[in-house]
Each structure stands twice: as structure tokens, then as C-alpha cells.
Coordinates of C-alpha atoms in Angstrom, one line a residue:
Chain A
M14 CA 117.5 177.8 9.3
S15 CA 114.2 176.8 9.8
R16 CA 113.1 173.2 8.9
T17 CA 109.4 172.8 7.9
L18 CA 107.6 169.5 8.3
T19 CA 104.2 169.4 6.6
T20 CA 101.9 167.3 8.5
A21 CA 98.3 166.0 8.1
L22 CA 95.9 164.8 10.7
M23 CA 92.8 162.9 9.3
Q24 CA 90.0 162.7 11.7
E25 CA 87.2 160.6 10.4
I26 CA 83.9 159.2 11.2
D27 CA 83.6 155.5 11.3
H28 CA 82.7 154.4 7.9
G29 CA 80.9 151.2 8.4
S30 CA 83.5 148.6 7.4
R31 CA 87.3 148.0 7.2
D32 CA 86.8 148.4 3.5
A33 CA 84.9 151.6 3.5
N34 CA 87.4 152.9 6.2
L35 CA 90.5 152.0 4.2
C36 CA 89.0 153.5 1.0
A37 CA 88.5 156.9 3.1
I38 CA 92.1 156.6 4.3
E39 CA 93.2 156.2 0.6
E40 CA 91.5 159.1 -0.6
G41 CA 92.4 161.1 2.3
L42 CA 96.4 160.4 2.1
R43 CA 96.0 161.4 -1.8
E44 CA 94.5 164.7 -1.0
V45 CA 97.1 165.6 1.7
A46 CA 99.8 164.1 -0.2
A47 CA 98.8 166.5 -3.1
G48 CA 98.5 169.2 -0.5
G49 CA 102.2 168.9 0.4
A50 CA 101.9 166.7 3.4
Q51 CA 105.2 164.8 4.5
L52 CA 103.8 163.0 7.7
V53 CA 100.4 161.7 8.3
L54 CA 98.6 160.8 11.5
L55 CA 95.5 158.7 11.6
Q56 CA 93.3 158.3 14.5
E57 CA 93.2 155.2 16.7
L58 CA 91.8 152.0 15.6
H59 CA 90.8 153.9 12.1
N60 CA 90.0 150.7 10.2
G61 CA 86.6 150.0 12.3
P62 CA 84.5 151.0 15.2
Y63 CA 85.4 151.7 18.3
F64 CA 84.5 148.2 19.3
C65 CA 85.4 148.6 23.1
Q66 CA 81.9 150.0 24.1
S67 CA 81.5 146.2 25.0
E68 CA 82.9 143.1 25.7
D69 CA 82.3 140.6 23.0
T70 CA 84.8 138.1 22.2
Q71 CA 83.3 138.2 18.5
A72 CA 85.1 141.7 18.2
F73 CA 88.3 139.8 18.4
D74 CA 87.8 139.0 14.7
L75 CA 88.3 142.7 13.8
A76 CA 92.1 141.9 14.8
E77 CA 94.8 141.8 12.3
S78 CA 98.5 140.4 12.1
I79 CA 101.2 143.0 11.7
P80 CA 102.8 143.0 8.8
G81 CA 99.1 142.0 7.2
P82 CA 97.1 143.1 4.5
S83 CA 96.2 146.3 6.1
T84 CA 99.6 147.2 6.7
E85 CA 100.4 146.3 2.9
R86 CA 97.8 148.4 2.0
I87 CA 98.7 151.4 3.7
G88 CA 102.5 150.6 3.2
A89 CA 101.9 150.9 -0.5
L90 CA 100.2 154.1 -0.5
A91 CA 103.0 155.6 1.7
A92 CA 105.4 154.2 -0.6
E93 CA 103.5 155.9 -3.9
L94 CA 103.0 159.3 -2.2
G95 CA 106.3 159.4 -0.5
L96 CA 104.7 159.7 2.9
V97 CA 105.6 159.2 6.4
V98 CA 102.3 157.3 7.8
V99 CA 101.5 156.7 11.6
A100 CA 98.6 154.3 11.6
S101 CA 97.0 152.6 14.5
L102 CA 95.5 148.8 14.4
F103 CA 94.0 146.1 16.5
E104 CA 97.0 143.8 16.5
R105 CA 96.6 140.1 16.8
R106 CA 99.9 138.6 18.2
A107 CA 98.8 135.4 18.9
A108 CA 95.5 133.6 19.9
G109 CA 94.4 135.3 23.2
L110 CA 97.2 138.1 22.6
Y111 CA 96.0 141.4 21.2
H112 CA 97.5 144.8 21.4
N113 CA 96.5 148.3 20.4
T114 CA 99.5 149.2 18.1
A115 CA 100.8 152.1 16.2
V116 CA 102.7 151.3 13.0
V117 CA 104.7 153.7 11.4
F118 CA 105.4 153.3 7.6
D119 CA 108.2 155.6 6.1
R120 CA 107.8 156.1 2.5
N121 CA 109.1 153.2 0.3
A122 CA 111.0 151.6 3.6
G123 CA 107.8 150.1 4.8
I124 CA 107.1 149.4 8.3
V125 CA 110.0 151.0 10.2
G126 CA 108.5 150.7 13.6
R127 CA 105.6 149.7 15.8
Y128 CA 104.3 151.0 19.4
R129 CA 102.1 148.9 21.6
K130 CA 99.6 151.1 23.8
M131 CA 101.4 151.2 27.4
H132 CA 98.6 152.6 29.4
I133 CA 95.2 150.7 28.9
P134 CA 92.2 152.0 30.2
D135 CA 88.7 150.8 31.3
D136 CA 85.9 152.7 32.1
P137 CA 82.3 152.2 31.2
G138 CA 82.1 152.6 27.4
F139 CA 86.1 151.8 27.1
Y140 CA 86.6 148.3 28.3
E141 CA 90.1 148.2 26.9
K142 CA 91.5 146.0 29.4
F143 CA 89.2 143.3 28.1
Y144 CA 90.8 143.6 24.7
F145 CA 94.3 145.0 24.9
T146 CA 97.6 143.3 26.5
P147 CA 99.5 146.2 27.9
G148 CA 102.3 147.1 25.5
D149 CA 105.9 145.4 26.0
L150 CA 107.8 147.4 23.9
G151 CA 108.5 150.2 26.2
F152 CA 108.5 154.0 25.1
A153 CA 110.8 154.1 22.5
P154 CA 110.6 156.7 19.8
I155 CA 110.6 155.5 16.3
D156 CA 113.2 156.9 13.4
T157 CA 111.7 158.1 10.2
S158 CA 113.0 160.1 7.4
V159 CA 111.2 163.3 8.8
G160 CA 112.4 162.9 12.4
R161 CA 112.3 160.6 15.6
L162 CA 108.7 160.4 16.3
G163 CA 107.5 160.0 19.8
V164 CA 104.4 157.6 18.8
M165 CA 102.1 156.9 21.8
V166 CA 98.1 156.1 21.7
C167 CA 95.2 157.5 23.4
W168 CA 95.1 157.0 27.3
D169 CA 98.9 157.3 27.2
Q170 CA 98.2 161.0 26.2
W171 CA 97.4 161.5 30.0
Y172 CA 100.7 160.6 31.2
P173 CA 103.3 163.1 31.7
E174 CA 105.8 160.1 32.3
A175 CA 105.1 158.6 28.7
A176 CA 105.8 162.0 27.1
R177 CA 109.1 162.7 29.1
L178 CA 110.2 159.1 28.6
M179 CA 109.9 159.9 24.7
A180 CA 111.5 163.4 24.8
L181 CA 114.6 161.8 27.0
A182 CA 114.9 159.3 24.3
G183 CA 115.3 162.2 21.8
A184 CA 111.6 162.3 20.2
E185 CA 111.4 165.5 18.2
L186 CA 107.7 165.3 17.8
L187 CA 104.9 163.6 19.9
L188 CA 102.1 161.9 18.6
Y189 CA 98.9 160.3 19.6
P190 CA 96.1 158.6 17.7
T191 CA 93.1 158.9 19.9
A192 CA 89.5 157.5 20.2
I193 CA 87.8 159.7 22.9
G194 CA 84.5 161.3 23.3
W195 CA 81.6 162.2 25.2
D196 CA 78.7 160.3 27.1
P197 CA 75.7 161.8 25.4
A198 CA 73.9 161.7 28.9
D199 CA 76.7 164.2 30.6
P200 CA 76.0 167.8 30.7
D201 CA 77.4 170.2 28.4
E202 CA 79.5 171.9 31.3
E203 CA 81.0 168.4 31.9
K204 CA 81.6 168.0 28.2
T205 CA 83.5 170.9 27.9
R206 CA 85.6 170.3 31.1
Q207 CA 86.5 166.9 29.5
R208 CA 87.3 168.2 26.0
E209 CA 89.3 171.1 27.7
A210 CA 91.3 168.7 30.0
W211 CA 92.1 166.5 27.2
I212 CA 93.6 169.4 25.1
T213 CA 95.5 170.9 28.2
V214 CA 97.0 168.0 29.3
Q215 CA 98.7 167.4 26.0
R216 CA 99.8 170.9 25.6
G217 CA 101.3 170.7 29.0
H218 CA 103.4 167.7 27.6
A219 CA 104.5 170.0 24.7
V220 CA 105.5 172.8 27.0
A221 CA 107.2 170.5 29.6
N222 CA 109.3 169.0 27.1
G223 CA 109.6 171.7 24.5
L224 CA 108.2 169.5 21.7
P225 CA 105.6 170.1 19.0
L226 CA 102.8 167.5 19.3
L227 CA 100.1 166.2 17.2
A228 CA 97.0 164.5 18.4
C229 CA 94.3 162.7 16.1
N230 CA 90.9 161.9 17.5
R231 CA 87.8 160.2 15.7
T232 CA 84.8 161.8 15.4
G233 CA 81.0 161.4 14.9
F234 CA 78.5 159.1 16.9
E235 CA 78.9 155.5 17.7
A236 CA 76.1 153.4 19.5
D237 CA 77.0 151.0 22.0
P238 CA 76.3 147.6 20.1
S239 CA 75.3 146.0 23.3
G240 CA 72.5 148.7 23.9
H241 CA 73.7 149.0 27.4
G242 CA 75.7 152.5 27.1
H243 CA 74.4 155.7 25.8
G244 CA 77.1 155.6 22.8
I245 CA 80.0 157.6 22.4
Q246 CA 79.9 161.0 20.8
F247 CA 83.6 161.3 19.7
W248 CA 84.8 164.7 20.1
G249 CA 87.3 165.2 16.9
S250 CA 89.1 168.2 18.1
S251 CA 92.3 166.9 16.5
F252 CA 95.0 169.4 17.2
A253 CA 98.8 170.3 16.7
A254 CA 100.7 172.3 19.0
G255 CA 104.0 174.2 19.0
P256 CA 106.8 173.4 21.6
Q257 CA 105.6 176.3 23.9
G258 CA 102.2 174.2 23.8
E259 CA 100.8 177.0 21.5
I260 CA 97.9 175.7 19.2
L261 CA 98.7 175.7 15.7
A262 CA 95.6 174.1 14.5
L263 CA 92.5 172.7 15.7
A264 CA 89.9 170.6 14.2
S265 CA 85.9 170.6 14.5
D266 CA 84.3 168.6 17.0
R267 CA 81.6 167.2 15.1
Q268 CA 82.7 166.0 11.7
G269 CA 85.8 164.6 9.8
E270 CA 88.4 166.7 8.6
R271 CA 91.8 166.6 6.9
L272 CA 93.8 169.4 8.5
L273 CA 97.4 170.4 7.0
V274 CA 99.6 171.9 9.5
D275 CA 103.2 173.3 9.2
I276 CA 105.6 172.4 12.0
D277 CA 108.8 174.0 12.6
M278 CA 110.8 171.6 13.6
T279 CA 113.8 173.7 14.6
R280 CA 111.7 175.8 17.3
S281 CA 112.3 173.1 20.2
E282 CA 116.0 174.1 20.1
S283 CA 115.3 177.5 20.6
V284 CA 112.5 177.0 23.1
R285 CA 114.8 174.9 24.9
R286 CA 117.4 177.4 25.3
I287 CA 115.1 180.0 27.2
W288 CA 113.3 177.0 29.0
P289 CA 116.0 174.5 29.9
F290 CA 114.0 172.2 31.8
L291 CA 116.0 169.1 31.0
R292 CA 118.9 170.7 32.6
D293 CA 117.4 171.1 35.9
R294 CA 115.4 167.6 36.5
R295 CA 116.1 166.4 40.0
I296 CA 117.0 162.8 39.0
D297 CA 118.4 162.4 42.4
A298 CA 114.7 162.7 43.7
Y299 CA 112.5 161.1 41.3
E300 CA 113.0 157.3 42.5
D301 CA 109.5 157.2 44.0
L302 CA 108.0 157.9 40.5
C303 CA 108.3 154.2 40.1
K304 CA 106.2 153.5 43.1
R305 CA 102.5 152.7 42.9
F306 CA 101.9 155.3 45.7
R307 CA 104.0 156.9 48.3
D308 CA 102.3 155.5 51.6
Chain B
M13 CA 79.0 165.7 50.9
S14 CA 81.0 168.8 49.3
R15 CA 83.8 170.4 51.4
T16 CA 84.5 173.9 50.3
L17 CA 88.0 175.2 51.1
T18 CA 87.9 179.2 50.5
T19 CA 91.4 180.0 49.4
A20 CA 93.2 183.5 48.7
L21 CA 96.1 184.4 46.2
M22 CA 97.7 187.8 47.3
Q23 CA 99.0 188.9 44.1
E24 CA 101.3 192.0 44.9
I25 CA 103.8 194.5 43.6
D26 CA 107.1 195.0 45.4
H27 CA 106.3 197.7 47.7
G28 CA 110.2 198.7 48.2
S29 CA 111.3 197.3 51.6
R30 CA 110.6 194.5 53.7
D31 CA 108.6 196.5 56.5
A32 CA 106.4 197.9 53.5
N33 CA 105.7 194.4 51.9
L34 CA 105.0 192.8 55.2
C35 CA 102.5 195.8 56.1
A36 CA 100.9 195.1 52.6
I37 CA 100.9 191.4 53.4
E38 CA 99.3 192.2 57.0
E39 CA 96.5 194.4 55.3
G40 CA 95.8 191.9 52.8
L41 CA 95.6 188.6 55.2
R42 CA 93.1 190.9 57.3
E43 CA 91.1 191.6 54.3
V44 CA 90.9 188.1 53.1
A45 CA 90.2 186.6 56.6
A46 CA 87.4 189.1 56.7
G47 CA 86.1 187.7 53.3
G48 CA 86.1 184.1 54.4
A49 CA 89.6 182.7 53.4
Q50 CA 90.9 179.5 55.3
L51 CA 94.1 179.2 53.3
V52 CA 96.1 182.1 51.7
L53 CA 99.2 181.5 49.0
L54 CA 101.7 184.4 49.0
Q55 CA 103.7 185.0 46.1
E56 CA 107.6 183.9 45.6
L57 CA 110.1 185.9 47.8
H58 CA 107.3 188.5 48.8
N59 CA 109.3 190.1 51.2
G60 CA 111.4 192.0 48.9
P61 CA 112.4 192.6 45.3
Y62 CA 113.1 189.8 42.8
F63 CA 116.8 190.2 43.6
C64 CA 117.9 187.4 41.3
Q65 CA 118.0 189.5 38.3
S66 CA 121.8 190.3 38.9
E67 CA 124.5 188.3 41.0
D68 CA 125.2 190.5 43.9
T69 CA 126.7 189.3 47.1
Q70 CA 125.2 192.1 48.9
A71 CA 121.8 190.5 48.3
F72 CA 122.5 187.6 50.7
D73 CA 121.9 190.5 53.4
L74 CA 118.1 189.8 52.2
A75 CA 118.2 186.3 53.5
E76 CA 116.6 185.4 56.8
S77 CA 116.5 182.6 59.2
I78 CA 113.6 180.2 59.6
P79 CA 112.1 180.4 62.3
G80 CA 113.2 184.5 62.6
P81 CA 111.3 187.6 62.8
S82 CA 109.5 187.4 59.3
T83 CA 107.9 184.0 60.3
E84 CA 107.1 185.0 64.1
R85 CA 105.1 188.2 62.2
I86 CA 103.5 186.1 59.5
G87 CA 102.9 183.3 62.2
A88 CA 101.3 185.6 64.5
L89 CA 98.9 186.9 62.0
A90 CA 97.9 183.4 60.7
A91 CA 97.2 182.5 64.9
E92 CA 95.0 185.9 65.1
L93 CA 93.2 185.3 61.9
G94 CA 93.0 181.9 62.2
L95 CA 94.4 181.1 58.8
V96 CA 96.5 178.6 56.9
V97 CA 99.5 180.8 55.4
V98 CA 102.1 179.4 52.8
A99 CA 104.8 182.1 52.8
S100 CA 107.7 182.0 50.7
L101 CA 111.1 183.3 52.2
F102 CA 114.9 183.8 51.2
E103 CA 116.2 181.1 53.7
R104 CA 119.9 181.7 55.1
R105 CA 120.5 178.3 56.7
A106 CA 124.2 178.8 57.5
A107 CA 127.0 181.1 56.1
G108 CA 126.9 180.5 52.3
L109 CA 124.1 178.2 52.5
Y110 CA 120.8 179.6 51.5
H111 CA 117.7 178.0 50.2
N112 CA 114.3 179.5 48.3
T113 CA 111.7 178.2 50.9
A114 CA 108.0 177.9 51.2
V115 CA 106.9 177.9 54.9
V116 CA 103.5 176.7 55.9
F117 CA 101.8 178.2 59.2
D118 CA 98.4 176.7 60.2
R119 CA 96.4 179.0 62.6
N120 CA 97.8 179.0 66.1
A121 CA 99.9 175.7 65.4
G122 CA 103.0 177.8 64.2
I123 CA 105.2 176.6 61.5
V124 CA 104.0 173.3 60.5
G125 CA 106.3 172.6 57.5
R126 CA 108.8 173.9 54.9
Y127 CA 109.5 173.0 51.5
R128 CA 113.1 174.2 49.9
K129 CA 112.5 174.7 46.1
M130 CA 114.0 171.5 44.4
H131 CA 114.6 172.7 40.6
I132 CA 116.6 176.0 40.6
P133 CA 116.7 177.9 37.3
D134 CA 119.4 180.1 35.9
D135 CA 118.7 182.0 32.9
P136 CA 119.5 185.8 32.2
G137 CA 117.5 187.8 34.8
F138 CA 116.6 184.8 36.9
Y139 CA 120.6 184.0 38.2
E140 CA 118.8 181.6 41.0
K141 CA 121.7 179.2 40.8
F142 CA 124.1 181.7 42.3
Y143 CA 121.5 182.3 45.5
F144 CA 119.9 179.1 46.1
T145 CA 121.0 175.8 47.0
P146 CA 118.7 173.1 45.3
G147 CA 116.3 171.8 48.1
D148 CA 116.9 168.6 50.4
L149 CA 113.6 168.2 51.6
G150 CA 112.4 166.2 48.5
F151 CA 108.8 166.5 47.4
A152 CA 107.2 166.1 50.9
P153 CA 103.7 167.5 51.1
I154 CA 102.7 169.3 54.3
D155 CA 99.8 168.4 56.7
T156 CA 97.5 171.3 57.8
S157 CA 94.3 171.7 59.5
V158 CA 92.5 172.3 56.0
G159 CA 94.3 169.3 54.3
R160 CA 97.8 167.9 52.9
L161 CA 99.4 170.7 50.7
G162 CA 101.6 170.0 47.9
V163 CA 103.7 173.2 48.1
M164 CA 106.2 173.8 45.5
V165 CA 108.2 176.9 44.4
C166 CA 107.9 178.6 40.9
W167 CA 110.4 176.5 38.3
D168 CA 109.3 173.3 40.1
Q169 CA 105.9 174.5 38.2
W170 CA 107.2 173.4 35.0
Y171 CA 108.2 169.8 36.0
P172 CA 105.3 167.1 35.9
E173 CA 107.3 165.0 37.9
A174 CA 107.4 167.2 41.0
A175 CA 103.4 167.3 41.0
R176 CA 103.2 163.8 40.4
L177 CA 105.3 162.9 43.5
M178 CA 103.4 165.3 45.5
A179 CA 99.8 163.4 44.2
L180 CA 101.6 160.0 45.0
A181 CA 102.4 161.4 48.6
G182 CA 98.6 162.2 49.1
A183 CA 98.7 165.9 48.5
E184 CA 95.3 167.1 48.2
L185 CA 96.0 170.5 46.5
L186 CA 99.0 171.6 44.6
L187 CA 100.1 175.4 45.4
Y188 CA 103.2 177.4 43.9
P189 CA 104.2 180.7 45.1
T190 CA 106.0 182.3 41.9
A191 CA 107.9 185.3 40.4
I192 CA 107.7 185.1 36.8
G193 CA 107.5 187.7 34.2
W194 CA 108.4 189.1 30.5
D195 CA 111.4 190.4 29.2
P196 CA 110.0 193.8 27.9
A197 CA 112.0 193.6 25.1
D198 CA 110.2 190.3 23.9
P199 CA 107.4 191.0 21.1
D200 CA 104.0 190.5 22.3
E201 CA 103.3 187.2 20.6
E202 CA 106.2 185.5 22.5
K203 CA 105.0 187.2 25.5
T204 CA 101.4 185.7 24.9
R205 CA 102.9 182.3 24.4
Q206 CA 105.2 182.4 27.5
R207 CA 102.1 183.5 29.8
E208 CA 99.7 180.7 28.1
A209 CA 102.5 178.1 28.6
W210 CA 102.9 178.7 32.0
I211 CA 99.3 178.4 33.0
T212 CA 98.9 175.4 30.7
V213 CA 101.5 173.4 32.1
Q214 CA 100.2 174.0 35.5
R215 CA 96.5 173.2 34.4
G216 CA 98.0 170.0 32.9
H217 CA 99.4 169.0 36.6
A218 CA 95.6 169.6 38.0
V219 CA 94.3 167.4 35.0
A220 CA 97.0 164.5 35.2
N221 CA 96.6 164.2 39.2
G222 CA 93.2 164.9 39.6
L223 CA 93.8 167.7 42.0
P224 CA 93.0 171.4 42.4
L225 CA 95.9 174.0 42.2
L226 CA 96.7 177.5 43.2
A227 CA 99.6 179.7 41.9
C228 CA 100.1 183.1 43.2
N229 CA 102.6 185.3 40.8
R230 CA 104.0 188.6 41.6
T231 CA 103.2 191.5 39.4
G232 CA 104.5 194.9 38.4
F233 CA 107.9 196.1 36.8
E234 CA 111.3 195.6 38.4
A235 CA 114.3 197.3 37.0
D236 CA 117.5 195.5 36.9
P237 CA 119.6 196.7 39.7
S238 CA 122.9 196.0 37.6
G239 CA 121.6 198.2 34.6
H240 CA 122.7 195.6 32.3
G241 CA 119.1 193.7 31.6
H242 CA 115.7 195.1 30.7
G243 CA 114.2 194.4 33.8
I244 CA 111.2 192.2 34.4
Q245 CA 107.6 192.7 33.9
F246 CA 106.1 190.2 36.1
W247 CA 102.8 188.9 34.7
G248 CA 100.6 188.6 37.7
S249 CA 97.7 186.1 36.1
S250 CA 97.7 184.2 39.6
F251 CA 95.0 181.4 39.4
A252 CA 93.2 178.5 40.6
A253 CA 92.3 175.5 38.7
G254 CA 90.0 172.6 39.5
P255 CA 90.7 169.0 39.2
Q256 CA 90.1 168.5 35.7
G257 CA 92.5 171.6 34.9
E258 CA 89.4 173.9 34.7
I259 CA 90.1 177.9 35.4
L260 CA 88.2 178.9 38.4
A261 CA 89.5 182.3 38.9
L262 CA 92.3 184.3 37.2
A263 CA 93.8 187.5 38.2
S264 CA 95.1 190.6 36.2
D265 CA 98.4 190.5 34.4
R266 CA 99.2 194.3 35.7
Q267 CA 98.3 195.0 39.2
G268 CA 98.2 193.8 42.7
E269 CA 94.8 191.7 43.5
R270 CA 93.6 189.8 46.4
L271 CA 91.5 186.7 44.7
L272 CA 89.2 184.7 46.9
V273 CA 88.5 181.2 45.4
D274 CA 86.2 178.6 46.7
I275 CA 87.6 175.0 45.9
D276 CA 85.4 171.8 46.3
M277 CA 87.9 169.5 47.8
T278 CA 85.7 166.4 47.3
R279 CA 85.7 166.8 43.4
S280 CA 89.2 164.9 43.2
E281 CA 87.4 161.8 44.7
S282 CA 84.8 161.9 41.6
V283 CA 87.2 163.3 39.0
R284 CA 89.5 160.4 39.8
R285 CA 86.9 157.8 39.5
I286 CA 86.1 158.5 36.0
W287 CA 89.7 159.2 35.2
P288 CA 91.6 156.8 37.1
F289 CA 95.0 157.5 36.0
L290 CA 96.7 156.6 39.2
R291 CA 95.6 153.0 38.5
D292 CA 97.1 152.5 35.2
R293 CA 100.7 154.3 35.6
R294 CA 103.2 151.6 34.0
I295 CA 105.6 151.7 36.9
D296 CA 107.2 148.8 35.6
A297 CA 108.5 151.1 32.6
Y298 CA 109.3 154.3 34.3
E299 CA 112.6 153.6 35.4
D300 CA 114.5 155.9 33.1
L301 CA 112.7 159.0 34.5
C302 CA 115.7 158.6 36.9
K303 CA 118.2 159.3 34.0
R304 CA 119.2 162.7 32.7
F305 CA 118.7 161.4 29.2
R306 CA 118.2 157.9 27.3
D307 CA 121.3 157.9 24.9

């Protein structure tokens, strides 16, 4: 008995304002719902620009409370259209305390869970440690009407530990809202290596855990508002992989796209029967994974 | 300052006897040494057939002590040719106590370390739990004149935990002797998924740890001596990847091959500066990696 879940990845450019972005999201949700989507994954921080290109105290004005006006608007659409929606917001938890938070809406049940980004990057153009307090909710999947979702955010996608912890907690699908792109000054061969590495490491999580995976990345060029950097060309390439890491769908690296992908949610069972990795983990020998370095 | 390490992957068929296999290895070592190789990776259990296709007490006769005649022969070649060699043997440790063991020879220093396969598979055609006691030496890299080597074996290659523990212990290169192949009865699309998954998960380890990686797999068809199975078509495809998971070389899936690959051993430093994953690991939240399941 197969159980097909129709998913949608909504890869967008920044439309210039919160309202314009939410209008594009509304239009997209209506379109993919009409196409049969049951679960929709939005990209990281979809309500605005990727503001972490510079460190600017004014950018904290972009943060929102959860629940708040944006979750009300997206939640109402999820209810109206009968969708599970994974959204990504700049969460204001208190004055001086902000998170990069994914929020899951389940049809008319409203918000059924949130995940606060656990691994926070900080590199030129991605100054996230300035803005986001590391998550304090751990790697806990979120139960929905379409299954138990292992929702993480962007930089988490490079960490096999995160995917494994979600799998060990019974996640049936791994999902990553993302905002990653190229430094336009990098040569093409380096750009290719970076994008391939990003796809490959996530496909590896699918393989290692026998789970399907969705990644939704933003696209388009965004200038550095400080004028110091080259800006970021977000590389899109949102994709879906099956539990053997096989690519099921892959979006453009240059433009917005609404990708509908059918996932057979029963394949993890059969894949894990031929590749029973969870059976043979050497949990007696993994203790040092909790060390910073083994020196 | 780049530091290039010339490596060789010796992908072979089973030549029918220990002596014939060791003769082929000797010929190969001479060839790749003449080609400039400094480090040679042999495939898993290269001295004989992949005997784990059936459970047969007579097959324990294939096991060898370490040190023993095979390590003397390979060690003498490593010394003569000035090579670091990673070999893979069926180790007899005591009556009724056997391991699947990688042995590292360093030029004229002899055996400088061994690694006993930690994760042991057991599936139709791969009855390894009957033969091999799980390793008790942990995930400890081996220091050699060409660098600190993170040597693991076959099934280990599916476990991100193993690669990470080697990286955390300062491994500069991940190496996997392997014997993996297709069930000839599987359809072509499943074969493609399996081989791609095998390559992808290992490239993922390279990415997640910012380390180059070598995998050397056997090739050729080997019948099931019990006559119960379809035999195994070992898929070769030995490969080398750089620290962004980029493929540097890939062997045939159908025949023996001696692949020479130059690895720039200084690239990990620069790749880890742009992708400092080790900096941001949430070691405060990884404790459950030592659980069987989080239920």
C-alpha cells in the first residue's frame, strides 16, 4: 500500500516588502493547493529580504511575534485551503531575544509546532550570530495530519547530527527552509562546487536515515544594503529527494518556481528493510560526538 | 602552499586464490608506485572472494593472524616501494574471535595501525554478523608519514557518526575499503539508486567534515557458493572526493582499475574557513545520538 503525499516547494525572489511577499505566498498557496498540494514548504525568512548581509540594529524591526499578524494570515490560508504549511519567520521572543524560527500550520488546527534554528552561521554576508539566538527547543519533530515532520532551518542542513536526531525521534520527512547563495565574485567552478555540496550533503542525510527530504531555497540577487559586500545571488535549486537520496524534483537556480512533488511516504519502510542502518549504530562508541574536538 | 598527496585506488576482481590476489596486488603496487603513488588503498577483503554470501564454518579457514604471512608480504612491498598501504584482512584474533580489519603499513616502519570494522551488516548475501565480531578499537585515526588517516571499512561508510568521530580526532583523509554490489535480480533503476546512494552518502561525509575521501570497492561477479542466492555483481566505482564532496576521480563499474588521484591536502584548511561546521556544532543538544531511538 503506497501513501502518496503531494508536496510543494515555493521558491521565490524577495518582492520588496512584507506585504508584497505575503501576497506572493498567498497566490502561490492558492495555486499549489489547486494543483493538489497537501504540504507546502516555504523558503527561509520569506517575509523579507535576507537582512543578515550586514549587522544593523534597525533590521530587528523586521522581527515578529509568534503568534502574530503573519502567522494569522498564513494560518488562515492553511485553514481555508486545507494545507499543512511550513513557514519561516524572524521571531521576536523578547526585547533583545530573537530567533530564526520555522512555524508549522496544520489545516484548521492552526500552529501545531515551531522549530528554532539550532545551528547559527556567521560568515561574511551571513551575519546570523548577530541576529539569532541559537534555538532552545532541540531537534524535535512536529506532528501533523500528513505525518511527523523533521523541520530544520538552513545551516542545520550541513549537520548530519541534526538529521539523525530527527530520524531517531521518528521524523518521516526532513524539511529545510533555506537562504543560501553565491558570492558573485566567486569563479564559476567554485559556485558549482558549493551548490553541488549543498545538494549532496542533504541527499546524504536522506540516504543515511532512509527518509525523504525537501529543501526550499530563495532565489534572485539581493544587494548588500551596507554596500560593503558583493551581495548574494541566491541559487534556488530547491529540491525533493527520496529515501535513497534520489532526486525527485529540482528547481531552477535563477528564478521563482512552484514545484509540486509527489512523495511515496511508504518507501522509507522498504528502503530501511534493505539498508537497516538504524539497527547497527554503535551507540556504545558515539559518546565523543558530544565533544567539541577529540584532543 | 599546497601539499599534493598522490593516492592510488586498486579496484580488482577476485583472482581465485589468496596467492593469485596477492600477486595481482604486488603487480598493482609496483605499477602505481612507478606512477608516483604515495598512498594506496586496497579493497575490502582483497585476499579472497567475498565469502560472506553464505554462512559456512569452513570459511573461517580464510582468516589470518595480524601480523602474519600476508602482512609480512604486503609490508615488505610497502617498504621496498616506499608506500603507505591500507590493506583489508579477515583477522583471526583467537579461536572463535574474528574481525574485519584494515591494516596500515607505512614504508619501512611496518604496521603502524589497524582498524576493526565497527558497524557490521547482515543482509541476504552479506552475512557478516556470522563472521565478524564488531570492532573494539573505536574510531581512531592512524598516523602515517602522509598524514592522519581516518580508515574505516565498508558498512561504516553509511554512518555519518563514524566519519564525524574520525574528523573530530583530527583525521585528514577518510578512507573506506569496500565490497558492495548489486543483486543481479534487481531492476536497473534500483541498481542505479543503490550505487548513487553509496557515492552520495560518502560525498556527504566529505562535505560535512571538510575532508577528502577515498573509497575502493571490488568489482566483478561472484557466485553464491551455497547456490541459494543470485550472487553479487560488485559495482566497482571506486572514487576520490575533495573536501567539498567534489568527485576527483571515478573508476569503472565493471572492471579492475588502478586509479591514480592527486589530493591537495591543504584544501581542508581553506574549505573549513568558508564552511566552519565544526565551530557551530550543538554539542549541548547531541546527547541522544547515543540512544538507539528517541521513544
